[in-house]
Coordinates of C-alpha atoms in Angstrom, one line a residue:
X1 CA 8.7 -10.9 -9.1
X2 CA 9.6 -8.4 -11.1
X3 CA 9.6 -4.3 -9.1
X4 CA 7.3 -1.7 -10.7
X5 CA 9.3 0.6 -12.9
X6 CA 8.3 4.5 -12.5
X7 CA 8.8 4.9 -16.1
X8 CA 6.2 2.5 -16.7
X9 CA 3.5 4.8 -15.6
X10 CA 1.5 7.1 -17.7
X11 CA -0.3 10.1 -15.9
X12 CA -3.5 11.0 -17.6
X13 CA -6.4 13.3 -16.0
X14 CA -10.1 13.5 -17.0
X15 CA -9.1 15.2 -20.6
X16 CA -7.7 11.8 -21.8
X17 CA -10.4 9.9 -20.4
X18 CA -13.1 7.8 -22.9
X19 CA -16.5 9.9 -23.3
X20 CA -18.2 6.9 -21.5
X21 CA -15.9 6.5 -18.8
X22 CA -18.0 5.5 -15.2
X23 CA -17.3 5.0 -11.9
X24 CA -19.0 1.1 -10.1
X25 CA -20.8 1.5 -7.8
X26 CA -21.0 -2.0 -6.8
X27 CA -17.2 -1.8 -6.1
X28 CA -17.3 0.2 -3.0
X29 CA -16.6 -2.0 0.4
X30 CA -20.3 -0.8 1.7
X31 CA -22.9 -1.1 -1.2
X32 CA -25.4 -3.9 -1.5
X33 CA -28.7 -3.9 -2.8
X34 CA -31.9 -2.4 -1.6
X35 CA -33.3 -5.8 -1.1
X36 CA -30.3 -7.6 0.7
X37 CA -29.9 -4.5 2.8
X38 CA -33.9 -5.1 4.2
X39 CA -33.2 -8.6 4.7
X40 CA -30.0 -8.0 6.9
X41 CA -31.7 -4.8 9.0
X42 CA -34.8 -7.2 9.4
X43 CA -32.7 -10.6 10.3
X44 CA -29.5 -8.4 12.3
X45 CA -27.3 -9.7 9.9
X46 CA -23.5 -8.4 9.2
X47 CA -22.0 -8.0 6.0
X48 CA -19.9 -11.6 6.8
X49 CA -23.2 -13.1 7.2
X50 CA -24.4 -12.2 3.5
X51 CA -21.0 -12.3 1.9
X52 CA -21.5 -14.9 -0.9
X53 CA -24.6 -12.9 -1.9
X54 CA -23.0 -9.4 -1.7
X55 CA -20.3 -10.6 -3.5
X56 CA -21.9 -12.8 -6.8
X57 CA -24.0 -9.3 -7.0
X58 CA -20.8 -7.0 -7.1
X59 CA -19.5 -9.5 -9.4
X60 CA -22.4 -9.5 -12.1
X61 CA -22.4 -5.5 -12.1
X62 CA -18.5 -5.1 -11.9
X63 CA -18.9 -7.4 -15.4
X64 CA -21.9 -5.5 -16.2
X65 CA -19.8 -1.8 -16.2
X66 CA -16.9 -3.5 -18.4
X67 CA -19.7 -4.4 -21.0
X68 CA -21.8 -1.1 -20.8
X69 CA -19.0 1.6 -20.9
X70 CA -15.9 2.3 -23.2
X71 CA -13.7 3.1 -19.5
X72 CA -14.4 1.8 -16.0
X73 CA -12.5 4.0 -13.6
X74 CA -11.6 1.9 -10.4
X75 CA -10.4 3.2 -7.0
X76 CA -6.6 1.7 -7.1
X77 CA -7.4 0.6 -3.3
X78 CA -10.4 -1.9 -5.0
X79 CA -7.6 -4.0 -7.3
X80 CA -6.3 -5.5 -4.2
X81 CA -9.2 -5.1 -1.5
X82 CA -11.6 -6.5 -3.4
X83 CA -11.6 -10.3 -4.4
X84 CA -14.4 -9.3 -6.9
X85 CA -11.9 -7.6 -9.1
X86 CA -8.4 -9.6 -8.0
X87 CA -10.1 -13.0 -8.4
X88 CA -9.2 -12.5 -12.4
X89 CA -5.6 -11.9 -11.8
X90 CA -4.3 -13.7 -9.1
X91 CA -3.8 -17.2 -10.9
X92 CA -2.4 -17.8 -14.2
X93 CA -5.0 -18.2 -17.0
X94 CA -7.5 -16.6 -19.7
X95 CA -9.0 -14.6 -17.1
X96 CA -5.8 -12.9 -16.1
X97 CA -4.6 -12.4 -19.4
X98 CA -8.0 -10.8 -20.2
X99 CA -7.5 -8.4 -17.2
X100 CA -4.1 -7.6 -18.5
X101 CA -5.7 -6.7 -21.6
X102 CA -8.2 -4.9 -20.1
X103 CA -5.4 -2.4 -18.6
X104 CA -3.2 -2.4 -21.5
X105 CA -6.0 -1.2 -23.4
X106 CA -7.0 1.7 -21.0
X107 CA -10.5 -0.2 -20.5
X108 CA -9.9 -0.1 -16.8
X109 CA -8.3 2.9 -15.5
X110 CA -6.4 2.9 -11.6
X111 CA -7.5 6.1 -10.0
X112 CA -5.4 7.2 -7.2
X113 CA -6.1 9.7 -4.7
X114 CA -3.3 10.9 -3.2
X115 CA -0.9 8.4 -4.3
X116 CA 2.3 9.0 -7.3
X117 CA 2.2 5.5 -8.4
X118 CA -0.2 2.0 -8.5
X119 CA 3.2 0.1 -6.6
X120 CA 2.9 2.9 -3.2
X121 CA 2.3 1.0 -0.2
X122 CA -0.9 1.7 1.3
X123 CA -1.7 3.4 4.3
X124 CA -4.8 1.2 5.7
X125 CA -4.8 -2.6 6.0
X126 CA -5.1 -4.6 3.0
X127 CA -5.7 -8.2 1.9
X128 CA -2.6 -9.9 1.5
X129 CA -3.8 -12.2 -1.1
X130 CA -4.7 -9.5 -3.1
X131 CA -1.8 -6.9 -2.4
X132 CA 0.4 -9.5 -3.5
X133 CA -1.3 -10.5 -6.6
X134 CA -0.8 -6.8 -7.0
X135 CA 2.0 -6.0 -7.3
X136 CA 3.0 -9.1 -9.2
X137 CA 0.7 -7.9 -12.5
X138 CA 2.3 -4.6 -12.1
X139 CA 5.8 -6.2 -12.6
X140 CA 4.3 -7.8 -15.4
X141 CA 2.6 -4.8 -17.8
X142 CA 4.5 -2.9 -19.8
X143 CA 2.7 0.6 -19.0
X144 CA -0.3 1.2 -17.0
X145 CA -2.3 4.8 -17.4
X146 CA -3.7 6.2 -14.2
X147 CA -5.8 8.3 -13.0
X148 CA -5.6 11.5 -11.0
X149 CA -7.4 14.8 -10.2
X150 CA -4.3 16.4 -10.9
X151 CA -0.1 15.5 -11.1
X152 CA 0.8 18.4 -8.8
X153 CA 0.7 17.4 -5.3
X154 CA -1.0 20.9 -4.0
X155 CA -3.0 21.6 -6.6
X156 CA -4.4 17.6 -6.3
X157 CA -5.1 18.1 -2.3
X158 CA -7.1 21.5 -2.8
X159 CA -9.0 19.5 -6.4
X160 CA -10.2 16.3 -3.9
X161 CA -10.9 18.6 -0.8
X162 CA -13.0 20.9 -3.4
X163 CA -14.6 18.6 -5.4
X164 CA -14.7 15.2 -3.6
X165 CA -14.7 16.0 0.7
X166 CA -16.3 19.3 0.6
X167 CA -19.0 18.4 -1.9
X168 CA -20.1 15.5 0.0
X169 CA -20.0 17.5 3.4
X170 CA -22.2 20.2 1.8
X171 CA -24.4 17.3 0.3
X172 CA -25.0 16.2 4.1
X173 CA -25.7 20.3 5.4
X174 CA -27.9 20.4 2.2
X175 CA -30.2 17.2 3.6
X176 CA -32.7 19.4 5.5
X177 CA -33.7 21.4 2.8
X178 CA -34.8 18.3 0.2
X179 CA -38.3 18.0 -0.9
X180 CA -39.6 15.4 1.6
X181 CA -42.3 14.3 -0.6
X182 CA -40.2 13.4 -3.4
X183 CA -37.4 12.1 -1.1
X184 CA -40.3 9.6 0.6
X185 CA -41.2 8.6 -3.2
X186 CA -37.4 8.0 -4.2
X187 CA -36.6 6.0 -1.1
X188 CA -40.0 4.0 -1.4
X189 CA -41.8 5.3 2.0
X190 CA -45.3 6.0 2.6
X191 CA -47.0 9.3 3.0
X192 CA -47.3 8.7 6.9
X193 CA -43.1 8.6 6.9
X194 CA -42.4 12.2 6.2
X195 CA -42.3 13.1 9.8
X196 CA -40.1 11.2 10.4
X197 CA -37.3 11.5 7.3
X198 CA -37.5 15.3 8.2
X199 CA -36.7 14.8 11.9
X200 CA -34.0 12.6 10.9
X201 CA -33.0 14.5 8.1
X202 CA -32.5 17.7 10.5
X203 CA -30.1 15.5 12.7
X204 CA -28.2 14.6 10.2
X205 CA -27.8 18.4 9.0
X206 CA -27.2 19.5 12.6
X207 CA -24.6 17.0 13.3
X208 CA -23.0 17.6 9.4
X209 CA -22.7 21.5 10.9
X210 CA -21.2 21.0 14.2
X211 CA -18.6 17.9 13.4
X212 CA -14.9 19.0 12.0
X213 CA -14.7 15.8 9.7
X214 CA -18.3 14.9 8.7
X215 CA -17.1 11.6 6.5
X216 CA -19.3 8.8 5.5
X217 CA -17.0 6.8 8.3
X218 CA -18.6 8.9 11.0
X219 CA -22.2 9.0 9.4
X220 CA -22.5 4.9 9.4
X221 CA -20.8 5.4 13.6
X222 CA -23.3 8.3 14.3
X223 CA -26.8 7.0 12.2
X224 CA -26.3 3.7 11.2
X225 CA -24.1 1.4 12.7
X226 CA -24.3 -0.5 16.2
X227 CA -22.6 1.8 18.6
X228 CA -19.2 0.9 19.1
X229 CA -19.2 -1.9 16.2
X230 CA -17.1 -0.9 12.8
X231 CA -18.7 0.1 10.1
X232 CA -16.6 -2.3 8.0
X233 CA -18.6 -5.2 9.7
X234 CA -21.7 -3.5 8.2
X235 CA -24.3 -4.4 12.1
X236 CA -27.0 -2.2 11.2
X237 CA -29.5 -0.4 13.6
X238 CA -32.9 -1.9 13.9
X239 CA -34.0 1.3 13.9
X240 CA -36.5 3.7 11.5
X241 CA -35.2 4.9 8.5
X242 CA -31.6 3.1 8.5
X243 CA -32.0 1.6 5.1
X244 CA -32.6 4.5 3.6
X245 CA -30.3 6.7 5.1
X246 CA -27.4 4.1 4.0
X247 CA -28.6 3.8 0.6
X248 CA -28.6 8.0 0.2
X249 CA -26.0 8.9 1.7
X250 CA -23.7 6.2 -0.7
X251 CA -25.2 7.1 -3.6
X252 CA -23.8 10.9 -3.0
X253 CA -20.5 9.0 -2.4
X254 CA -20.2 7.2 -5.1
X255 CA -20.7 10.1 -7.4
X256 CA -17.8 12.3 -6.0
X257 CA -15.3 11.0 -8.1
X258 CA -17.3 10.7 -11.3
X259 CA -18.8 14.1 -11.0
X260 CA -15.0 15.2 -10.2
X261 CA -13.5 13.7 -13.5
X262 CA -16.6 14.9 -15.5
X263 CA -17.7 10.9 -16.1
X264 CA -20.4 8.7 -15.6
X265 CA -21.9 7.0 -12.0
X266 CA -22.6 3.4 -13.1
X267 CA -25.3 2.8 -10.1
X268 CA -26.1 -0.9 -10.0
X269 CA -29.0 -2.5 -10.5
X270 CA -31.6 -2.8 -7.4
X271 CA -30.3 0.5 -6.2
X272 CA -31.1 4.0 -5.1
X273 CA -31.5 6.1 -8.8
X274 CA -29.5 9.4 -9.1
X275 CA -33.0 11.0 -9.4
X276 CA -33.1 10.5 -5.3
X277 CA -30.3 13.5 -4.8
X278 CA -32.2 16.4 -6.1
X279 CA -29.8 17.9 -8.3
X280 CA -30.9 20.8 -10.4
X281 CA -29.8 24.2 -11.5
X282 CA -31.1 27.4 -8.9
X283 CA -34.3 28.8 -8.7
X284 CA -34.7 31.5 -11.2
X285 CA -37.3 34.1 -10.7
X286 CA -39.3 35.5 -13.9
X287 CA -39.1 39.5 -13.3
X288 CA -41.9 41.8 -14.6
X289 CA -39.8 43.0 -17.1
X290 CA -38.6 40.1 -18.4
X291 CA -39.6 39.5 -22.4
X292 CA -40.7 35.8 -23.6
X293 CA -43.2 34.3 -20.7
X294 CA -43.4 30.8 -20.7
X295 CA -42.2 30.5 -24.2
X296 CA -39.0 31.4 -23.3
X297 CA -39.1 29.4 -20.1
X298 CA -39.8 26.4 -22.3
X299 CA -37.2 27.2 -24.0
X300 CA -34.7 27.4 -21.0
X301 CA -35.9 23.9 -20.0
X302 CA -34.9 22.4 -23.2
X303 CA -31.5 24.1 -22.8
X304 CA -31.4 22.6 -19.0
X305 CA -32.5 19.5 -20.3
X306 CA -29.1 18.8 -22.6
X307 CA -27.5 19.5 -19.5
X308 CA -28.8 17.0 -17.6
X309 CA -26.4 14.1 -19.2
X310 CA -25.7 12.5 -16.0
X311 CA -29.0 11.8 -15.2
X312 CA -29.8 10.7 -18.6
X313 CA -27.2 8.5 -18.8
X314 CA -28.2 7.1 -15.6
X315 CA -31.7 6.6 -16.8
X316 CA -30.9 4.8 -20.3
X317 CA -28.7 2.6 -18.4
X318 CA -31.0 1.6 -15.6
X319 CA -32.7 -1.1 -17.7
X320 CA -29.6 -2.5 -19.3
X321 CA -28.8 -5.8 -17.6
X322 CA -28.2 -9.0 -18.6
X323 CA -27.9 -12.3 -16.9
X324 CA -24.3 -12.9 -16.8
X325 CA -24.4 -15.9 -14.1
X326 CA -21.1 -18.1 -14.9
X327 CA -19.9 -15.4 -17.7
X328 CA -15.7 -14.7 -17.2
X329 CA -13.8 -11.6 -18.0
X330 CA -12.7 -13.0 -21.1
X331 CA -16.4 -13.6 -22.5
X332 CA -17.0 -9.9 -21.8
X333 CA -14.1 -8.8 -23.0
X334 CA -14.8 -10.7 -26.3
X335 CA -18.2 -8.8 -26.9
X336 CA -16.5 -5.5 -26.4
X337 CA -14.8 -6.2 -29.6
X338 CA -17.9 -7.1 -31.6
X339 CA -19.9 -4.5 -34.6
X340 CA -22.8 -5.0 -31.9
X341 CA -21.1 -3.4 -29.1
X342 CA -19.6 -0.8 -31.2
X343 CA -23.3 -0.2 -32.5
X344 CA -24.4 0.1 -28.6
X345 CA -21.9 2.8 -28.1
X346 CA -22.3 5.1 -31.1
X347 CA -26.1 4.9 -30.1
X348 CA -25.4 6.1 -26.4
X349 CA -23.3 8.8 -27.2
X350 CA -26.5 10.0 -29.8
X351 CA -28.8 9.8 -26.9
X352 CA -25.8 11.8 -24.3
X353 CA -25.5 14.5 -27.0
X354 CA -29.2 15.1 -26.9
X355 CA -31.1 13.7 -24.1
X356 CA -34.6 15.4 -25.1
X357 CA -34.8 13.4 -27.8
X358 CA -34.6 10.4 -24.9
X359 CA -37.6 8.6 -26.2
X360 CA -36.2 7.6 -30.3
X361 CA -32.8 7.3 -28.8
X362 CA -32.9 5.5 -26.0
X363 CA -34.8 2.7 -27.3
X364 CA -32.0 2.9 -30.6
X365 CA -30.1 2.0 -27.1
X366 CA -31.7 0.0 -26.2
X367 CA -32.2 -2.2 -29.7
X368 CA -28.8 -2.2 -30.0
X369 CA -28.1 -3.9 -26.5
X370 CA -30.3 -7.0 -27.3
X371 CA -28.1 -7.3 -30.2
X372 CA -25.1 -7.4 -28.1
X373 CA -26.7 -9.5 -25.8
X374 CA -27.4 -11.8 -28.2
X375 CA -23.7 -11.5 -29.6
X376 CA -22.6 -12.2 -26.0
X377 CA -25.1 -15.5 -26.3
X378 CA -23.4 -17.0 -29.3
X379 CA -19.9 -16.1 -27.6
X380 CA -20.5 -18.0 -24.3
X381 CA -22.6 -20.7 -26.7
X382 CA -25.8 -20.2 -24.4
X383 CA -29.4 -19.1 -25.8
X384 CA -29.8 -15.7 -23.7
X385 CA -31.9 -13.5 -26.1
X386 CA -35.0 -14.3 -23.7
X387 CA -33.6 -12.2 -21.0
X388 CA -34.6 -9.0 -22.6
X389 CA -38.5 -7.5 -23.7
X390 CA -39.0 -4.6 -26.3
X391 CA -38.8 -1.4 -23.9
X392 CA -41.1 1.6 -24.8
X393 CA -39.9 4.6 -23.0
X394 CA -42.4 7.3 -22.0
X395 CA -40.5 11.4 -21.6
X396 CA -42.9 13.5 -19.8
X397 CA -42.1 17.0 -19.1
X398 CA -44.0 18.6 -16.6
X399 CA -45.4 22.1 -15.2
X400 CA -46.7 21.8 -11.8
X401 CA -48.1 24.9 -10.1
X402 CA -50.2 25.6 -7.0
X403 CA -51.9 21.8 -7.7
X404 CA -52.6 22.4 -11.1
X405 CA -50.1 20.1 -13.7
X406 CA -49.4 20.2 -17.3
X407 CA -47.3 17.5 -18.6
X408 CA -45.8 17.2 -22.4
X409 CA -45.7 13.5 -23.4
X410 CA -43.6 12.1 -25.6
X411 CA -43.9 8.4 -26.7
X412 CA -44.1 8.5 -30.2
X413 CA -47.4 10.3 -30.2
X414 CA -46.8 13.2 -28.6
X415 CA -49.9 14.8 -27.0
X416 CA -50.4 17.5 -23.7
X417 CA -52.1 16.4 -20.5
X418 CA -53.4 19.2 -18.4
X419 CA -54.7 18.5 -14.7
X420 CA -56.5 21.0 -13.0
X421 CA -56.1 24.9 -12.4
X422 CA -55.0 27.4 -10.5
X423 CA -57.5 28.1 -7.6
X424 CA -59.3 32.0 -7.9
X425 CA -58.4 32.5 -4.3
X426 CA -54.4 32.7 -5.3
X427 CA -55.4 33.6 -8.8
X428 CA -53.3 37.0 -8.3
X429 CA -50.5 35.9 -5.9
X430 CA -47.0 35.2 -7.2
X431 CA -46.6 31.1 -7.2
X432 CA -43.4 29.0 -7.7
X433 CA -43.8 26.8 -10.9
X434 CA -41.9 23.3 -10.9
X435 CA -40.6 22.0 -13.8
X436 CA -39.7 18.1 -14.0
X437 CA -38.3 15.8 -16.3
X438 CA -39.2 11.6 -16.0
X439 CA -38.3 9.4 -18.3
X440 CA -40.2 5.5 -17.2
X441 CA -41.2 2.4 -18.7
X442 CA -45.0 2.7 -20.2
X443 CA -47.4 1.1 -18.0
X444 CA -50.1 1.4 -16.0
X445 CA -48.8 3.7 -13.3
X446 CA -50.9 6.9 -12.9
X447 CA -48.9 10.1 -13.8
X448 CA -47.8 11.2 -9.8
X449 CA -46.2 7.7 -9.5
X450 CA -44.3 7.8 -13.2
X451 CA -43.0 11.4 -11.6
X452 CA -41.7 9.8 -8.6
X453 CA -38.6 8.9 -11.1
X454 CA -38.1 12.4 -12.4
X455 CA -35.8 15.2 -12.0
X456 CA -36.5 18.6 -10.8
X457 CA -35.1 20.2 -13.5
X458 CA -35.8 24.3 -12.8
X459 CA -38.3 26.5 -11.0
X460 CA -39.5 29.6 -12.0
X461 CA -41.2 32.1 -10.0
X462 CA -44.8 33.1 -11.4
X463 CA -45.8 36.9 -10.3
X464 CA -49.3 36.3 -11.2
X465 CA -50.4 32.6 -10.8
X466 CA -53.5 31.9 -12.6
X467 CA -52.7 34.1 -15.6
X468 CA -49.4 33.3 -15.8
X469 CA -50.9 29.5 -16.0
X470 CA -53.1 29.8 -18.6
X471 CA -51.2 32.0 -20.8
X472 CA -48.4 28.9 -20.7
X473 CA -51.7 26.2 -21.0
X474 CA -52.6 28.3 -24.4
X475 CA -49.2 27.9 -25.7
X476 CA -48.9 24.7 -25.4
X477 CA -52.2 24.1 -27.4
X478 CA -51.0 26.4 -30.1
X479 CA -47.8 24.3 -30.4
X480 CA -50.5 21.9 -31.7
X481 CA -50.4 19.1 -29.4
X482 CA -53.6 17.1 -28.9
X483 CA -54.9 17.6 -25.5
X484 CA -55.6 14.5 -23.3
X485 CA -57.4 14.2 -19.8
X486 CA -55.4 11.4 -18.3
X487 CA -53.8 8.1 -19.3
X488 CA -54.4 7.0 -22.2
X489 CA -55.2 3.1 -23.2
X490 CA -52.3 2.4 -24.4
X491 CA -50.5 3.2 -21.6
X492 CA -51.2 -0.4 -20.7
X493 CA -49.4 -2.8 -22.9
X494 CA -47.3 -4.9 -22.3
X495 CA -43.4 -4.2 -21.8
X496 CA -40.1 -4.9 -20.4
X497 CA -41.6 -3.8 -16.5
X498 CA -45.0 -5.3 -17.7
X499 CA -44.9 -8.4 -20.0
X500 CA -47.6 -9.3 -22.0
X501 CA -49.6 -12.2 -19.8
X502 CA -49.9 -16.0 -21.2
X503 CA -53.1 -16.9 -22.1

């Protein structure tokens, strides 16, 4: 075996990376699917217990990344701890030489932490099988780029304690203030729950303030975990609100290091949506003085709203999955360099440079996709274009204040919804107005439940409620929209979350 040659490595930092570069989700040691997760809480089962299933699912969304983005950035730590990616390169054969590829070509990209090189011997226990496997492929390549916050030693330390530790720490202090009732929606609870998530919410704050090292390690020991047992062993509390807890407190996790490099979280499939941590800019507060109303408000939003790229991105990708049961690297690697995948890409990056425009672009996105899913199809020699329905996206914007909602809705006829109004007896008070951005399938889900998957994107502070209200209400009816009452009927036909039924 050949030794790993320092001159073979090639340092790059988030400027050199792809546009679509993301981070897998489905990679980390801890994630499995909402569903699995219910089943082993309910049955007491470990993470040994469930392994084939946790890992065909990390396999088919580790596949899934390679085929959806230009760069999949991959913890260095997961090429030899993780038989879902080593599997490709531990034998001789197409699938190594496609994962070779897939490195020469910068498609997947090593991050390291704290380490100078992909050969430095690790600090925690590792699988031997893997480690070795390793370290032979490195002796193999020719160059390998990697991935770090920075090349110079102090100034990486303070960049992961900044942007990686701290952030998650102050994601954990920041739990108590979250709006419960959207939380509950997120997370799939009932009304009759919220008790409950605050009082556990509050612990978690309280014990986030008072512990030197709040880590996810020490979260799973304190909240989740059987006491005593390892969190590696994944024994789960039979206890109220565990699932949940575990599934919101990864997905922060897993979108340190994609938020620290300025790149994508690729959140798999039957898992918490990015919607769920709340993010949005602070409030700002509309003084007297101020010129433009809600006009300019409206304005600001729009501005916000091409901000708001990662949950876009996170949104268009959502529904873009394909069966890829007894699919290899190679296969995928094959579609990547295809016209149709090439098509898929220039038509995310339309819909990243302007997500307002979410509802044309994203089902350009979409389009596309089937195409390369077909492609992939005639690659593999397999009829798969039945895996996929036409997807009509719905964008709603919406004003909520003091009860009263009215909600902008684009879906290729776009009309304004209004729902009620401000009530005289706060008619003159000063009111907080929320602003929210959803983008959902069309069906027949009232308009509170479509929200539940939106971002709070702003809130403004209203001096005088009801005026303020209806001065907006009359703008928006200038802007000639054509007022509706409610759903509409075509809200109800069929689609990729509702498929037409057989008659």
């Amino acid at each position: 075996m050949q030794e790993f040659a320092a001159d073979r490595l090639v340092r790059v930092d988030n400027r050199q990376l792809s546009r679509i570069s993301v981070v897998a989700q489905c990679l980390d040691n801890q994630w499995v699917t909402r569903d699995l997760l219910e089943h082993m809480v309910t049955r007491r089962l470990s993470y040994a217990e469930v392994e084939r299933r946790r890992r065909q699912d990390a396999r088919a969304e580790y596949l899934r990344s390679i085929l959806n983005a230009q760069q999949v950035i991959v913890n260095r730590a997961y090429f030899f701890n993780n038989p879902v990616v080593y599997q490709d390169f531990r034998a001789p054969g197409p699938q190594r030489e496609a994962f070779r590829a897939l490195l020469d070509e910068s498609v997947l990209v090593p991050f390291l932490l704290r380490e100078g090189s992909p050969a430095d011997e690790p600090r925690f226990t590792v699988d031997a099988a893997g480690w070795s496997a390793w370290r032979t492929l490195l002796g193999d390549l020719d160059t390998i780029r990697c991935l770090r916050l920075s090349w110079d030693d102090a100034e990486n330390e303070q960049s992961t304690q900044r942007l990686m530790f701290e952030e998650f720490h102050r994601f954990l202090l920041q739990l108590r203030g979250f709006n419960l009732d959207a939380l509950r929606r997120d997370l799939g609870l009932e009304a009759e729950s919220i008790p409950t998530l605050r009082q556990k919410l509050r612990e978690v704050t309280l014990w986030a303030a008072d512990t030197d090292r709040a880590d996810r390690e020490g979260f799973y020991r304190q909240f989740l975990v059987e006491p005593g047992s390892d969190p590696a062993q994944g024994r789960f509390r039979s206890a109220p609100l565990v699932a949940e807890l575990k599934h919101l407190v990864d997905l922060r996790y897993n979108t340190t290091v994609p938020d620290a490099v300025e790149r994508f979280a690729l959140i798999p499939t039957d898992s918490l949506r990015r919607t769920a941590l709340q993010e949005r800019p602070p409030v700002r507060a509309r003084k007297p003085t101020e010129e433009g109303g809600p006009r300019a408000e409206l304005t600001r939003l729009v501005e916000l709203l091409r901000t708001l790229r990662p949950q876009a991105f996170d949104l268009a990708l959502s529904p873009l999955r394909i069966d890829l049961t007894g699919l290899d690297l190679h296969h995928v690697r094959q579609a990547r360099d295809t016209d149709e995948w090439r098509g898929y890409l220039l038509a995310l990056e339309s819909l990243l440079d302007d997500p307002t425009d979410f509802v044309a672009r994203g089902q350009v996105v979409y389009d596309r996709y089937i195409a390369l899913a077909r492609r992939l199809a005639e690659l593999v020699g397999e009829r798969r274009q039945g895996q996929m329905r036409i997807w009509e996206p719905v964008v709603r914007v919406t004003i909520e204040v003091l009860g009263a909602s009215a909600s902008l809705i684009y879906d290729g006829d776009p009309r304004l919804e209004i729902v009620g109004d401000v009530a005289t007896e706060v008619a003159a008070r000063g009111a907080e107005a929320v602003l929210r951005f959803a983008v959902v399938g069309r069906d027949q889900r009232r308009a509170e439940n479509e929200l539940a998957t939106g971002i709070d994107v702003m809130r403004v502070r209203l001096e005088r409620a009801r005026e303020d209200w209806r001065e907006l209400v009359a703008r928006l009816q200038e802007g000639g929209f054509p007022l509706t009452g409610g759903d509409v009927g075509r809200d109800s036909e069929p689609n990729i979350d509702r498929p037409r039924e057989e008659t």
